[in-house]
Short mmCIF file of C-alpha atoms in Angstrom, two decimals:
data_model
loop_
_atom_site.label_atom_id
_atom_site.label_comp_id
_atom_site.label_asym_id
_atom_site.label_seq_id
_atom_site.Cartn_x
_atom_site.Cartn_y
_atom_site.Cartn_z
CA MET A 14 18.27 22.10 63.70
CA ALA A 15 17.09 23.48 60.34
CA CYS A 16 15.86 27.00 60.23
CA ALA A 17 12.35 27.57 58.80
CA SER A 18 13.69 30.16 56.39
CA ASN A 19 16.11 27.61 54.90
CA ARG A 20 13.27 25.20 54.18
CA ALA A 21 11.15 27.94 52.61
CA SER A 22 13.97 29.09 50.39
CA ALA A 23 14.57 25.63 48.95
CA ALA A 24 13.57 25.77 45.29
CA LYS A 25 10.69 23.60 44.22
CA PRO A 26 11.12 21.87 40.87
CA ALA A 27 9.31 23.60 38.03
CA PRO A 28 6.19 21.77 36.89
CA ARG A 29 6.69 19.75 33.74
CA PRO A 30 4.70 20.90 30.74
CA VAL A 31 1.88 18.57 29.83
CA ALA A 32 2.38 17.07 26.39
CA ALA A 33 -0.46 17.49 23.91
CA PRO A 34 -2.15 14.17 23.15
CA ALA A 35 -1.36 12.53 19.84
CA ASP A 36 -4.96 11.63 19.11
CA THR A 37 -5.50 12.71 15.51
CA LEU A 38 -5.13 10.72 12.30
CA VAL A 39 -5.13 12.31 8.86
CA GLN A 40 -6.68 9.90 6.38
CA VAL A 41 -5.37 10.82 2.96
CA GLY A 42 -7.17 8.23 0.86
CA ALA A 43 -8.79 4.83 0.56
CA TYR A 44 -7.77 2.64 -2.37
CA ALA A 45 -9.09 -0.60 -3.83
CA ALA A 46 -5.58 -1.80 -4.73
CA ARG A 47 -2.95 -2.37 -2.04
CA PRO A 48 -0.03 -1.45 -4.37
CA THR A 49 -1.58 1.96 -5.00
CA ALA A 50 -2.07 2.56 -1.28
CA GLU A 51 1.50 1.48 -0.53
CA ALA A 52 2.89 3.82 -3.20
CA VAL A 53 0.98 6.73 -1.63
CA ARG A 54 2.15 5.68 1.84
CA ARG A 55 5.80 5.69 0.76
CA ARG A 56 5.44 9.10 -0.88
CA LEU A 57 3.79 10.58 2.20
CA ALA A 58 6.35 9.10 4.60
CA THR A 59 9.09 10.89 2.68
CA LEU A 60 7.11 14.11 2.28
CA LEU A 61 5.88 14.48 5.87
CA GLN A 62 8.55 12.80 8.01
CA GLN A 63 5.66 11.52 10.15
CA PRO A 64 4.38 8.00 10.78
CA VAL A 65 2.23 6.81 7.87
CA ARG A 66 0.38 3.52 7.75
CA THR A 67 -1.86 1.51 5.45
CA VAL A 68 -4.91 -0.03 7.12
CA GLU A 69 -7.01 -2.69 5.44
CA ASP A 70 -10.76 -2.25 5.92
CA ALA A 71 -12.94 -5.08 4.58
CA GLN A 72 -16.58 -4.17 4.01
CA SER A 73 -19.18 -6.06 1.99
CA GLY A 74 -16.60 -8.57 0.84
CA ARG A 75 -14.30 -5.89 -0.62
CA SER A 76 -11.13 -4.50 0.87
CA LEU A 77 -10.18 -0.85 0.97
CA TYR A 78 -6.66 0.17 1.88
CA LYS A 79 -6.73 3.40 3.86
CA VAL A 80 -3.62 5.55 4.04
CA GLN A 81 -3.37 7.38 7.37
CA VAL A 82 -0.82 9.76 8.85
CA GLY A 83 -0.37 9.69 12.60
CA PRO A 84 -1.32 9.57 15.33
CA LEU A 85 -0.46 13.26 15.61
CA THR A 86 -1.07 16.12 17.98
CA SER A 87 -3.58 18.70 16.75
CA GLU A 88 -0.73 21.09 15.90
CA ALA A 89 1.20 18.43 13.97
CA ALA A 90 -2.01 17.50 12.11
CA ARG A 91 -2.49 21.15 11.06
CA GLU A 92 1.09 21.28 9.80
CA ALA A 93 0.67 17.97 7.96
CA THR A 94 -2.53 19.07 6.22
CA THR A 95 -0.86 22.29 5.05
CA THR A 96 1.97 20.23 3.56
CA LEU A 97 -0.52 17.78 2.01
CA GLN A 98 -2.45 20.59 0.32
CA LYS A 99 0.75 22.08 -1.12
CA ALA A 100 1.69 18.64 -2.47
CA GLY A 101 -1.67 18.17 -4.19
CA PHE A 102 -3.39 16.00 -1.57
CA GLY A 103 -6.35 18.32 -1.00
CA GLN A 104 -8.83 15.59 -0.07
CA TYR A 105 -8.22 14.26 3.41
CA GLN A 106 -10.21 13.46 6.54
CA LEU A 107 -9.27 14.19 10.15
CA ILE A 108 -10.07 11.34 12.53
CA LYS A 109 -9.99 11.79 16.31
CA LYS A 110 -9.06 8.65 18.22
#
């Protein structure tokens, strides 16, 4: 028969920390030419070591190629924008998913 004090002394597992949601994109630019957007994407992927993508957005019969970093947590987005500013990418837009 188990003693009540033995059951009470059994350690409960520590709660796992809740991960911050990766719900922020940093849009660095929108370009009319895909090659320009791809060149920026490659540069940013090397600079930031974060996921970077090019998204085509067709409006009014014209395509824009948006270069976006993420999705990132809010903290990672802050770090990325600091790095972007230092590298000369001062114009960016934060997008919450």
